[in-house]
Short mmCIF file of C-alpha atoms in Angstrom, two decimals:
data_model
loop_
_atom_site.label_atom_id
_atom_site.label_comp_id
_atom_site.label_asym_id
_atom_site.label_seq_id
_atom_site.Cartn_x
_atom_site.Cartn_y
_atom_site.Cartn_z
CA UNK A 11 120.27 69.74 113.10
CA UNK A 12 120.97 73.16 113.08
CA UNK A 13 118.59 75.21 116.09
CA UNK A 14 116.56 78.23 114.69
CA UNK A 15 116.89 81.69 115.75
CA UNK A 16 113.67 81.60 117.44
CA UNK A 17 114.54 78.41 119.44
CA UNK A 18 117.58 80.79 120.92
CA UNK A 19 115.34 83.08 121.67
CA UNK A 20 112.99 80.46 123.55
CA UNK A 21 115.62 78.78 125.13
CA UNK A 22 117.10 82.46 126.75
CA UNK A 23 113.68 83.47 127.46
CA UNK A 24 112.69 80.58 129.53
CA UNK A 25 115.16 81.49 132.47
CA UNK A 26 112.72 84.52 132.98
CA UNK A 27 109.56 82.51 133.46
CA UNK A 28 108.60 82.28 137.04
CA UNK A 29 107.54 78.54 136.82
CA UNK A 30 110.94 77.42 134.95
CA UNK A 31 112.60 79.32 137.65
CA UNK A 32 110.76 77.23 140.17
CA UNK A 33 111.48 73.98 138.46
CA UNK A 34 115.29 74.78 138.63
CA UNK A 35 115.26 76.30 142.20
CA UNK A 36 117.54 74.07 143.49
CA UNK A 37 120.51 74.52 140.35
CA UNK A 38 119.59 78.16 141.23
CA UNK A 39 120.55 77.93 144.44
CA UNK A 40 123.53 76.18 143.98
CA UNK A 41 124.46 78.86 141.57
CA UNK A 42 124.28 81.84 144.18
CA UNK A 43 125.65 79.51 147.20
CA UNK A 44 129.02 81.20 147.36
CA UNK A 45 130.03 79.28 150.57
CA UNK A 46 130.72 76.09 148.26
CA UNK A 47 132.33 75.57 144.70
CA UNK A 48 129.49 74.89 142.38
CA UNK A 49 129.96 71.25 141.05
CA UNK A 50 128.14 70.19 138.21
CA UNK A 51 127.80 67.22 135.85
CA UNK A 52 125.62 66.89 133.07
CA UNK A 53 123.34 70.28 133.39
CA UNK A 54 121.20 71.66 130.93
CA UNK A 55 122.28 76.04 131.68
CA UNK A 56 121.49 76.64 127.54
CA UNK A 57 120.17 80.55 127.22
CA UNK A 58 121.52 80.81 130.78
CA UNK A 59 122.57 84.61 131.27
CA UNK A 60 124.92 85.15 134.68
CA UNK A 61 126.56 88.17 136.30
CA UNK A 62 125.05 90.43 133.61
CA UNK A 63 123.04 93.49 133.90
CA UNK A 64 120.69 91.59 132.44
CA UNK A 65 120.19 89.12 135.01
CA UNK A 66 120.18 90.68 138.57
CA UNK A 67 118.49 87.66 140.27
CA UNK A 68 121.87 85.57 138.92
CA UNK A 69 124.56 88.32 139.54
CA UNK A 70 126.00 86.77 142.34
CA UNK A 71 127.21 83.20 140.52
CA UNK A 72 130.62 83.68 140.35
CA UNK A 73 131.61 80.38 139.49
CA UNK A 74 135.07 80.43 141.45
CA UNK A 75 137.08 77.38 142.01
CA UNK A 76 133.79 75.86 140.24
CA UNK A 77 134.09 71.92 139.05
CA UNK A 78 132.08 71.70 135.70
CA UNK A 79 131.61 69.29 133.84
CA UNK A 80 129.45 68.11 130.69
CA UNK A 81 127.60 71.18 131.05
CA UNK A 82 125.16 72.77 128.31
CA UNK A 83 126.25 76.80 128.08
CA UNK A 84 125.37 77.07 124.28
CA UNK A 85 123.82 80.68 123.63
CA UNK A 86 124.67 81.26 127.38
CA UNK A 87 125.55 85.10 128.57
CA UNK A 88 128.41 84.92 131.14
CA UNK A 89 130.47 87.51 132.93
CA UNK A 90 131.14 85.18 135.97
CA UNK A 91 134.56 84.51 137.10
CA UNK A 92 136.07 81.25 136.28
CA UNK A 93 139.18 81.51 138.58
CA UNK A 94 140.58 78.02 139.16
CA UNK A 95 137.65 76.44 137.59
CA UNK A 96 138.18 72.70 136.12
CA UNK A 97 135.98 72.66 132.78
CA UNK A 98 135.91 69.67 131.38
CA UNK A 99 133.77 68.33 128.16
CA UNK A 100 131.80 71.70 128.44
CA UNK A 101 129.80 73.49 125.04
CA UNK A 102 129.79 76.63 124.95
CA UNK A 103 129.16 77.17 121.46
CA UNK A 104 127.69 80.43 120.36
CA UNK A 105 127.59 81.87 123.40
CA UNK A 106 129.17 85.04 124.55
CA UNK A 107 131.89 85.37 127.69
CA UNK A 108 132.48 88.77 127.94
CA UNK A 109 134.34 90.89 131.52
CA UNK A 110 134.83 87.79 132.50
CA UNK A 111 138.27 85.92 134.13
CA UNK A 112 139.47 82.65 134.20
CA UNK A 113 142.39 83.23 135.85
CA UNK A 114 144.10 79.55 136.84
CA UNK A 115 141.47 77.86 135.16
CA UNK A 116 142.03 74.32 133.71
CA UNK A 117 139.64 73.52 130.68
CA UNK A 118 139.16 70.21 128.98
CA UNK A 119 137.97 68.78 125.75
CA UNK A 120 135.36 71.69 125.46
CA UNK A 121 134.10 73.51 122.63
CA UNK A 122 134.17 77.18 122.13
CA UNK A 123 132.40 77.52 118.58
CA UNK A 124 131.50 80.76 117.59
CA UNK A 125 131.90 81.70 121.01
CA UNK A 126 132.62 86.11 121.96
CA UNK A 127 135.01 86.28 124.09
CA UNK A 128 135.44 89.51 124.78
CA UNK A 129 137.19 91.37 127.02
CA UNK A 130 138.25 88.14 129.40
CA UNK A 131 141.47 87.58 131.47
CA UNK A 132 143.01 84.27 131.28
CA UNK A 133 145.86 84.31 132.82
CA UNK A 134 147.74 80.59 133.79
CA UNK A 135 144.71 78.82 132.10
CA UNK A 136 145.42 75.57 130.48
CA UNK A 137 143.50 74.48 127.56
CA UNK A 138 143.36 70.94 126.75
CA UNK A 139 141.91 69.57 123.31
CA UNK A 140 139.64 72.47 123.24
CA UNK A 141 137.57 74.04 119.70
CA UNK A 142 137.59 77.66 119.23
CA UNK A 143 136.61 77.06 115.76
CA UNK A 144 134.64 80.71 114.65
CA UNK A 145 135.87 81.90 117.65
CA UNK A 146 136.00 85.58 118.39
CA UNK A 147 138.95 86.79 121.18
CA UNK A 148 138.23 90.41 121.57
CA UNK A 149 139.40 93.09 123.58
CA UNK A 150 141.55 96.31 123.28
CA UNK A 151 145.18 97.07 123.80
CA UNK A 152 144.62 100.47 125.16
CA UNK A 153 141.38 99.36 128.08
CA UNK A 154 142.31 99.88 131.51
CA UNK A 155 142.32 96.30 132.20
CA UNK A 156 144.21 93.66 129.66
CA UNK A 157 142.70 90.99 127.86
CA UNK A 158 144.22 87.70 126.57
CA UNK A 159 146.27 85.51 128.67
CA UNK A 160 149.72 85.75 129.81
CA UNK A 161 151.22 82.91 130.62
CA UNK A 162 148.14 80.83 129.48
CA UNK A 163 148.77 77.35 127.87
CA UNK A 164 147.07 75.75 124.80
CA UNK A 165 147.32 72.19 123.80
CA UNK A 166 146.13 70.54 120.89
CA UNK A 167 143.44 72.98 120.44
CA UNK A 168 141.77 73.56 117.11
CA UNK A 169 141.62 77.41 116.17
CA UNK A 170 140.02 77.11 112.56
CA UNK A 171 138.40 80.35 111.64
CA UNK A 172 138.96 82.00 114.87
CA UNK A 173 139.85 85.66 115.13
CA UNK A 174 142.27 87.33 117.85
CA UNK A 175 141.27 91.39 117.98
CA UNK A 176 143.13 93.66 120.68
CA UNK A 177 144.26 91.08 123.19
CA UNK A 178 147.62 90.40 125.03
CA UNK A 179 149.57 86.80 124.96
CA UNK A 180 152.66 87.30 126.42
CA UNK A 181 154.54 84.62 127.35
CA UNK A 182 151.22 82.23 126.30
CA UNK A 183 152.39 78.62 125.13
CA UNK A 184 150.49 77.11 121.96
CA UNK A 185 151.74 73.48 121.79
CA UNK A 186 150.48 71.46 118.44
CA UNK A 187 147.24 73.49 117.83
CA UNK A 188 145.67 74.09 114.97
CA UNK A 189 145.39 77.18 113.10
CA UNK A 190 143.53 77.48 109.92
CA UNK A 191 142.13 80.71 108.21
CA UNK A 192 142.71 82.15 111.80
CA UNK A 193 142.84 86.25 111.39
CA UNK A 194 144.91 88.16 114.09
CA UNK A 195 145.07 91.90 114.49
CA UNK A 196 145.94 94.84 116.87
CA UNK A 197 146.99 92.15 119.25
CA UNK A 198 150.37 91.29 121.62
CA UNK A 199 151.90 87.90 121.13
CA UNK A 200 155.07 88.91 123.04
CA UNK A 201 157.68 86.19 123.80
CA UNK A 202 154.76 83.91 123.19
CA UNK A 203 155.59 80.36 121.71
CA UNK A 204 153.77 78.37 118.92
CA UNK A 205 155.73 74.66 119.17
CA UNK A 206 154.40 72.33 116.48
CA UNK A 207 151.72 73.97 115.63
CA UNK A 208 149.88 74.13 111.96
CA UNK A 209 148.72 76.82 110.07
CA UNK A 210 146.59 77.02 106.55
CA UNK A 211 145.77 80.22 105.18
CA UNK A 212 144.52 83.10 107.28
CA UNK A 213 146.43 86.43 108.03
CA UNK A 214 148.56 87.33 110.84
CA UNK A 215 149.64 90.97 111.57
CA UNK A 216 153.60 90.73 111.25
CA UNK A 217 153.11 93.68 114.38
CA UNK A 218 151.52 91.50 116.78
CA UNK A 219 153.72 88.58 116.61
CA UNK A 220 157.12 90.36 115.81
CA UNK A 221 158.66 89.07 119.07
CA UNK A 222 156.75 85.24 119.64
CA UNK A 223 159.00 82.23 119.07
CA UNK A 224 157.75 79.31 116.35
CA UNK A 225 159.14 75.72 116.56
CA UNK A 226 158.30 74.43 113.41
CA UNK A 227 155.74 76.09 110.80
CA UNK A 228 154.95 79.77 111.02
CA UNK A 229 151.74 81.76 109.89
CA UNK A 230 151.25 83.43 106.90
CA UNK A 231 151.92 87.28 107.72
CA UNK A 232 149.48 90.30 106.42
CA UNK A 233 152.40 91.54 104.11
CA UNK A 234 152.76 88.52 102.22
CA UNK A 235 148.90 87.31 102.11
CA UNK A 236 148.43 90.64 100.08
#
């Protein structure tokens, strides 16, 4: 069933309610404990908004080295940092990463659907059977910091719809994902490599992936979808 805009709204809101924030003190506190890795299995952080202006009394969850795993983000706002985070069988579907990094991080079987991510350095992260169906990977080729991920890995990851806007891939591995009606522009595939990988549609600027490497099919370029 799809949720309502107003049931967004209700579950972002409730993280600002004094008695939901005492119901949760002890995930908040685990949150802000940067002495340990946060581990967590099977938590409900839906509407969640961390290291935002936004959230002051949650600025300091970083989320480093953190082991996650079944956990709710959907409609979450995050600008932690994921460095050498394991992810695994995580939602974060409509929810927007943005200044973020996830440098190192190693992400499993989680979904990424109509997820922003904007503006995040992923640099080494593997991505295992991951959906970034709707997805949005924006950033901007002339910032003062990069976004993208060099050297970052993707395998068997399902890119339908996504978009790739201003962001860096050099020397990133995609190894038998799947790209349909995926739209890339302004962006910096260099020495990248797609290896088995399938694409349907969409439109590629010929400028962004002049110098990757394809092993097997290749994406339909702007020039020739027009």
């Amino acid at each position: 069933m799809a949720i309502t805009t107003k049931e967004i709204g209700e579950l972002r809101r409730r993280w600002k309610r004094e008695n939901y924030r005492i119901d949760r003190q002890d995930l908040i506190d685990t949150l802000l404990d940067t002495a340990t890795p946060v581990e967590l299995r099977g938590t409900d952080l839906a509407g969640v908004a961390l290291n935002i202006t936004a959230a002051p009394e949650l600025w300091s969850a970083w989320m480093r080295g953190s082991h996650l795993e079944r956990v709710d983000f959907r409609f979450a706002r995050l600008g932690s940092t994921f460095n050498d985070a394991t992810i695994s069988a995580c939602d974060f579907t409509r929810s927007t990463i943005e200044r973020a990094t996830m440098l190192g991080a190693r992400v499993i079987d989680t979904l990424f659907v109509e997820t922003k991510i904007r503006h995040v350095l992923m640099d080494r992260a593997v991505f295992d059977h991951c959906t970034f169906a709707g997805a949005h990977f924006e950033g901007s080729l002339r910032a003062t910091t990069t976004s993208g991920g060099r050297g970052v890995v993707f395998r068997g990851c399902d890119f339908e719809g996504a978009r790739f806007t201003g962001q860096q891939w050099r020397q990133a591995a995609f190894v038998d994902c799947r790209f349909r009606h995926t739209v890339v522009t302004q962006s910096d595939f260099g020495a990248a490599t797609f290896s088995q990988c399938r694409f349907e549609g969409g439109s590629w600027d010929p400028d962004s992936i002049s110098r990757a490497r394809f092993d097997g099919e290749q994406p339909r370029v702007r020039s020739e979808a027009h």
